[in-house]
Short mmCIF file of C-alpha atoms in Angstrom, two decimals:
data_model
loop_
_atom_site.label_atom_id
_atom_site.label_comp_id
_atom_site.label_asym_id
_atom_site.label_seq_id
_atom_site.Cartn_x
_atom_site.Cartn_y
_atom_site.Cartn_z
CA MET A 433 20.75 0.44 -0.37
CA THR A 434 17.38 2.19 -0.61
CA LYS A 435 14.50 0.18 -2.08
CA ILE A 436 11.53 1.91 -3.74
CA VAL A 437 8.22 0.06 -3.35
CA VAL A 438 5.05 1.13 -5.13
CA VAL A 439 1.62 0.19 -3.76
CA THR A 440 -0.61 0.07 -6.81
CA SER A 441 -3.82 -1.23 -8.41
CA GLY A 442 -5.97 -0.34 -11.37
CA LYS A 443 -9.20 0.10 -9.46
CA GLY A 444 -9.95 2.70 -6.83
CA GLY A 445 -11.18 1.85 -3.35
CA VAL A 446 -9.33 -1.45 -2.96
CA GLY A 447 -7.23 -0.38 0.03
CA LYS A 448 -4.03 1.02 -1.48
CA THR A 449 -3.66 3.92 0.95
CA THR A 450 -4.65 1.75 3.92
CA THR A 451 -2.00 -0.71 2.79
CA SER A 452 0.64 1.97 2.12
CA ALA A 453 0.17 3.33 5.65
CA SER A 454 0.32 -0.07 7.36
CA PHE A 455 3.12 -1.40 5.14
CA ALA A 456 5.34 1.64 5.73
CA THR A 457 4.53 1.60 9.44
CA GLY A 458 5.29 -2.12 9.66
CA LEU A 459 8.70 -1.62 8.04
CA ALA A 460 9.50 1.20 10.46
CA MET A 461 8.37 -0.96 13.40
CA ARG A 462 11.07 -3.40 12.31
CA GLY A 463 13.68 -0.67 12.71
CA LEU A 464 13.92 0.27 9.01
CA LYS A 465 14.04 3.98 8.16
CA THR A 466 10.98 4.45 5.93
CA VAL A 467 9.22 7.28 4.13
CA VAL A 468 5.76 6.98 2.53
CA ILE A 469 4.83 9.39 -0.29
CA ASP A 470 1.31 10.26 -1.39
CA PHE A 471 1.22 10.50 -5.21
CA ASP A 472 -2.52 11.27 -5.35
CA VAL A 473 -2.27 14.98 -6.15
CA GLY A 474 -5.58 16.75 -5.56
CA LEU A 475 -7.18 13.97 -3.49
CA ARG A 476 -4.81 13.77 -0.52
CA ASN A 477 -5.77 10.97 1.90
CA LEU A 478 -2.59 9.40 3.22
CA ASP A 479 -2.05 12.13 5.81
CA LEU A 480 -5.54 11.46 7.23
CA ILE A 481 -4.86 7.76 7.70
CA MET A 482 -1.45 8.55 9.19
CA GLY A 483 -3.05 11.06 11.58
CA CYS A 484 -0.86 13.98 10.53
CA GLU A 485 -3.22 16.08 8.37
CA ARG A 486 -2.95 19.12 10.65
CA ARG A 487 0.84 19.06 10.45
CA VAL A 488 1.05 19.37 6.66
CA VAL A 489 2.68 22.72 5.85
CA TYR A 490 4.62 21.84 2.70
CA ASP A 491 3.86 18.97 0.32
CA PHE A 492 5.36 16.81 -2.43
CA ILE A 493 4.66 19.40 -5.15
CA ASN A 494 6.23 22.21 -3.08
CA VAL A 495 9.43 20.14 -2.96
CA ILE A 496 9.35 19.30 -6.68
CA GLN A 497 8.89 22.95 -7.59
CA GLY A 498 11.62 24.16 -5.26
CA GLU A 499 9.26 26.00 -2.90
CA ALA A 500 10.36 23.95 0.12
CA SER A 501 13.13 21.55 1.06
CA LEU A 502 12.57 17.89 1.86
CA ASN A 503 13.45 18.59 5.49
CA GLN A 504 10.64 21.15 5.61
CA ALA A 505 8.09 18.87 3.95
CA LEU A 506 8.81 15.53 5.63
CA ILE A 507 6.53 14.87 8.60
CA LYS A 508 7.93 12.63 11.34
CA ASP A 509 5.37 10.08 12.52
CA LYS A 510 4.45 10.44 16.20
CA GLN A 511 3.58 6.77 16.71
CA THR A 512 6.60 5.07 15.15
CA ASP A 513 10.30 5.89 15.11
CA ASN A 514 12.05 5.83 11.70
CA LEU A 515 8.82 6.72 9.85
CA PHE A 516 8.18 9.86 7.78
CA VAL A 517 5.32 11.06 5.57
CA LEU A 518 5.47 13.23 2.45
CA ALA A 519 1.94 14.46 1.76
CA ALA A 520 0.35 15.20 -1.61
CA SER A 521 -0.97 18.61 -2.58
CA GLN A 522 -4.72 19.20 -2.41
CA THR A 523 -4.63 22.35 -4.52
CA ARG A 524 -2.31 21.61 -7.44
CA ASP A 525 -3.02 19.97 -10.77
CA LYS A 526 -1.78 16.43 -11.42
CA ASP A 527 0.42 17.86 -14.21
CA ALA A 528 2.61 19.40 -11.49
CA LEU A 529 4.13 15.93 -11.10
CA THR A 530 7.01 15.50 -13.54
CA THR A 531 9.38 12.61 -14.17
CA ALA A 532 12.44 14.77 -13.52
CA GLY A 533 10.92 16.24 -10.37
CA VAL A 534 9.95 12.85 -8.94
CA GLU A 535 13.37 11.41 -9.76
CA LYS A 536 15.14 14.28 -7.96
CA VAL A 537 13.02 13.86 -4.83
CA LEU A 538 13.61 10.09 -4.79
CA ASN A 539 17.36 10.57 -5.24
CA ASP A 540 17.42 13.16 -2.45
CA LEU A 541 15.58 10.71 -0.16
CA LYS A 542 18.11 8.01 -1.01
CA ALA A 543 20.86 10.43 -0.01
CA MET A 544 19.13 10.74 3.39
CA SER A 545 19.76 7.02 3.98
CA PHE A 546 16.18 5.78 3.91
CA ASP A 547 15.93 1.99 3.76
CA TYR A 548 12.53 2.07 2.05
CA ILE A 549 10.57 4.62 0.04
CA VAL A 550 6.92 3.56 -0.21
CA CYS A 551 4.96 5.20 -3.05
CA ASP A 552 1.19 5.32 -2.48
CA SER A 553 -0.19 5.33 -6.02
CA PRO A 554 -3.50 6.84 -7.10
CA ALA A 555 -5.92 4.55 -8.90
CA GLY A 556 -5.98 4.21 -12.65
CA ILE A 557 -3.30 4.69 -15.28
CA GLU A 558 -2.89 8.47 -15.37
CA THR A 559 0.23 10.54 -14.66
CA GLY A 560 0.31 10.08 -10.89
CA ALA A 561 -0.03 6.30 -11.11
CA LEU A 562 2.58 6.00 -13.86
CA LEU A 563 5.07 8.16 -11.95
CA ALA A 564 4.43 6.30 -8.69
CA MET A 565 5.53 3.05 -10.34
CA HIS A 566 8.14 4.45 -12.75
CA PHE A 567 11.19 4.20 -10.47
CA ALA A 568 10.02 1.22 -8.39
CA ASP A 569 12.18 -1.75 -7.46
CA GLU A 570 9.25 -3.74 -6.08
CA ALA A 571 5.47 -3.50 -6.30
CA LEU A 572 2.60 -4.48 -4.02
CA VAL A 573 -0.33 -5.06 -6.38
CA VAL A 574 -3.48 -4.67 -4.28
CA THR A 575 -6.68 -6.32 -5.41
CA ASN A 576 -10.08 -7.24 -4.02
CA PRO A 577 -11.57 -10.69 -4.71
CA GLU A 578 -13.90 -9.45 -7.45
CA VAL A 579 -13.63 -9.73 -11.21
CA SER A 580 -13.32 -6.02 -12.07
CA SER A 581 -10.59 -5.44 -9.49
CA VAL A 582 -8.57 -8.45 -10.63
CA ARG A 583 -8.94 -7.48 -14.29
CA ASP A 584 -7.68 -3.96 -13.57
CA SER A 585 -4.76 -5.37 -11.58
CA ASP A 586 -3.85 -7.51 -14.59
CA ARG A 587 -3.62 -4.33 -16.64
CA ILE A 588 -1.36 -2.75 -14.03
CA LEU A 589 0.95 -5.77 -14.21
CA GLY A 590 1.27 -5.10 -17.94
CA MET A 591 2.29 -1.52 -17.22
CA LEU A 592 4.82 -2.55 -14.56
CA SER A 593 6.48 -4.78 -17.15
CA SER A 594 6.47 -2.23 -19.99
CA LYS A 595 6.19 1.41 -18.82
CA THR A 596 8.62 1.61 -15.89
CA LYS A 597 12.26 2.69 -15.87
CA ARG A 598 13.43 -0.89 -15.32
CA ALA A 599 11.41 -2.05 -18.33
CA ILE A 600 12.64 0.80 -20.54
CA ASP A 601 16.28 0.27 -19.50
CA GLY A 602 16.05 -3.51 -19.95
CA SER A 603 17.28 -4.12 -16.40
CA ASP A 604 15.93 -6.66 -13.92
CA PRO A 605 12.11 -6.51 -13.80
CA ILE A 606 10.22 -5.06 -10.86
CA LYS A 607 9.59 -7.72 -8.22
CA GLU A 608 5.80 -8.08 -8.01
CA HIS A 609 3.84 -9.14 -4.93
CA LEU A 610 0.09 -9.84 -4.85
CA LEU A 611 -1.85 -8.55 -1.84
CA ILE A 612 -5.52 -9.47 -1.57
CA THR A 613 -7.63 -7.18 0.62
CA ARG A 614 -11.21 -7.38 1.93
CA TYR A 615 -11.19 -11.15 1.75
CA ASN A 616 -14.19 -12.90 3.28
CA PRO A 617 -13.87 -16.73 3.26
CA SER A 618 -17.58 -17.25 3.95
CA ARG A 619 -18.55 -15.18 0.90
CA VAL A 620 -15.99 -17.08 -1.16
CA GLU A 621 -17.59 -20.38 -0.08
CA GLY A 622 -20.97 -18.97 -1.05
CA GLY A 623 -19.70 -18.12 -4.53
CA HIS A 624 -19.96 -14.34 -4.01
CA MET A 625 -16.20 -13.65 -4.16
CA LEU A 626 -13.30 -15.04 -6.14
CA SER A 627 -11.15 -17.56 -4.28
CA LEU A 628 -7.41 -17.15 -3.69
CA GLU A 629 -6.81 -19.83 -6.32
CA ASP A 630 -9.00 -18.01 -8.87
CA ILE A 631 -7.11 -14.74 -8.37
CA GLN A 632 -3.69 -16.37 -8.53
CA ASP A 633 -4.65 -18.30 -11.68
CA ILE A 634 -5.51 -15.00 -13.39
CA LEU A 635 -2.64 -12.80 -12.18
CA ARG A 636 0.17 -15.36 -11.88
CA ILE A 637 2.27 -13.45 -9.36
CA LYS A 638 3.36 -14.55 -5.91
CA LEU A 639 0.87 -13.98 -3.09
CA ILE A 640 2.41 -12.01 -0.22
CA GLY A 641 -0.67 -11.77 1.97
CA VAL A 642 -4.41 -11.72 2.51
CA ILE A 643 -6.10 -8.97 4.54
CA PRO A 644 -9.51 -10.00 5.89
CA GLU A 645 -12.63 -7.94 5.35
CA SER A 646 -13.16 -6.06 8.61
CA ASP A 647 -14.71 -2.95 10.16
CA ILE A 648 -11.38 -2.47 11.94
CA VAL A 649 -9.98 -0.78 8.82
CA LEU A 650 -12.64 1.95 8.99
CA GLN A 651 -12.21 2.34 12.76
CA ALA A 652 -8.46 2.77 12.33
CA SER A 653 -8.92 5.27 9.51
CA ASN A 654 -11.36 7.34 11.58
CA GLN A 655 -8.82 7.43 14.42
CA GLY A 656 -5.98 8.51 12.11
CA LEU A 657 -4.10 5.28 12.76
CA PRO A 658 -2.60 2.78 10.31
CA ALA A 659 -4.53 -0.49 10.76
CA VAL A 660 -1.35 -2.34 11.73
CA HIS A 661 -1.51 -0.45 15.06
CA MET A 662 -4.89 -2.04 15.96
CA GLN A 663 -3.33 -4.52 18.35
CA GLY A 664 -4.82 -8.00 18.58
CA THR A 665 -7.02 -7.67 15.49
CA ASP A 666 -6.98 -9.96 12.47
CA VAL A 667 -6.18 -7.02 10.17
CA ALA A 668 -3.15 -5.91 12.19
CA GLU A 669 -1.83 -9.46 12.40
CA ALA A 670 -2.34 -9.97 8.66
CA TYR A 671 -0.36 -6.81 7.84
CA LYS A 672 2.44 -7.92 10.19
CA ASP A 673 2.55 -11.24 8.31
CA VAL A 674 2.90 -9.30 5.03
CA ILE A 675 5.88 -7.38 6.41
CA ASP A 676 7.51 -10.59 7.63
CA ARG A 677 7.11 -12.25 4.23
CA PHE A 678 8.33 -9.14 2.41
CA LEU A 679 11.50 -9.23 4.54
CA GLY A 680 12.06 -12.87 3.62
CA GLU A 681 10.53 -14.72 6.56
CA GLU A 682 8.21 -17.71 6.19
CA ARG A 683 4.71 -17.24 7.55
CA PRO A 684 1.63 -19.46 7.03
CA LEU A 685 -1.44 -17.79 5.52
CA ARG A 686 -4.01 -16.90 8.16
CA PHE A 687 -7.62 -15.68 8.05
CA VAL A 688 -8.36 -17.48 4.76
CA ALA A 689 -10.68 -20.27 6.00
CA ALA A 690 -14.35 -19.76 6.82
CA GLN A 691 -15.16 -20.15 10.49
CA LYS A 692 -17.59 -22.95 11.20
CA ALA A 693 -20.69 -21.93 13.11
CA GLY A 694 -21.07 -23.42 16.60
CA LEU A 695 -23.83 -25.87 17.44
CA LEU A 696 -26.09 -23.29 19.12
CA LYS A 697 -25.77 -20.91 16.18
CA ARG A 698 -26.58 -23.70 13.72
CA LEU A 699 -29.63 -24.66 15.76
CA PHE A 700 -30.97 -21.21 16.56
CA GLY A 701 -29.35 -18.88 14.03
CA GLY A 702 -28.50 -15.32 14.99
CA ARG A 703 -25.21 -13.51 14.86
#
């Protein structure tokens, strides 16, 4: 049975698209047929991170408006089997997204036997964000360890529990997972970032993972690679842990404790 997962947050720039790319890729790496959809009409970025921007001929809006079929618009990932991308339009207005149109595309994808449909939500609470979450079965709520980001995520949780199809129909609520990105334990110790405990106390949803603050994310993005492909890095390992937990496996939290400086560094400083 196909599961629809929305990757969402209230605030922009917290790592939703980075997470959508790595999360979808990680599922596909586990042998699960996965498609990731960019709902950010007008500001298309997912295809850049997935490294397929030059292969976009038809997009999500073309499919909704009957100008192309799903088979024409779906882009097969070159790095990972079982993974497909449905890009957003750069030229259309956000109003081109409609509830009926989105529902038809999702139903057609289900008929193609996808295991997971990952919806990369735009920031905020406008049409694209509301439609990205509307049909979701589960949600990854992405937040940075800062007050404004956590506050905006709290607002998104309110919308997940009141504005979605499951909420309107009175069926089982969307299963919510908290993902904390750009976490720097040393800055937390110094009082410059919220701690994991602070964030969980405010949001009260189960923590699925912590992605460390790292330049690797930018390097991966510039190469057109999901960060989960950056073998041997903390970021890639952290995203793999998220996938394992999402699929029901137990994994200890890593990369959440500040590294102690060695003796020479404490004596002489330096990096």
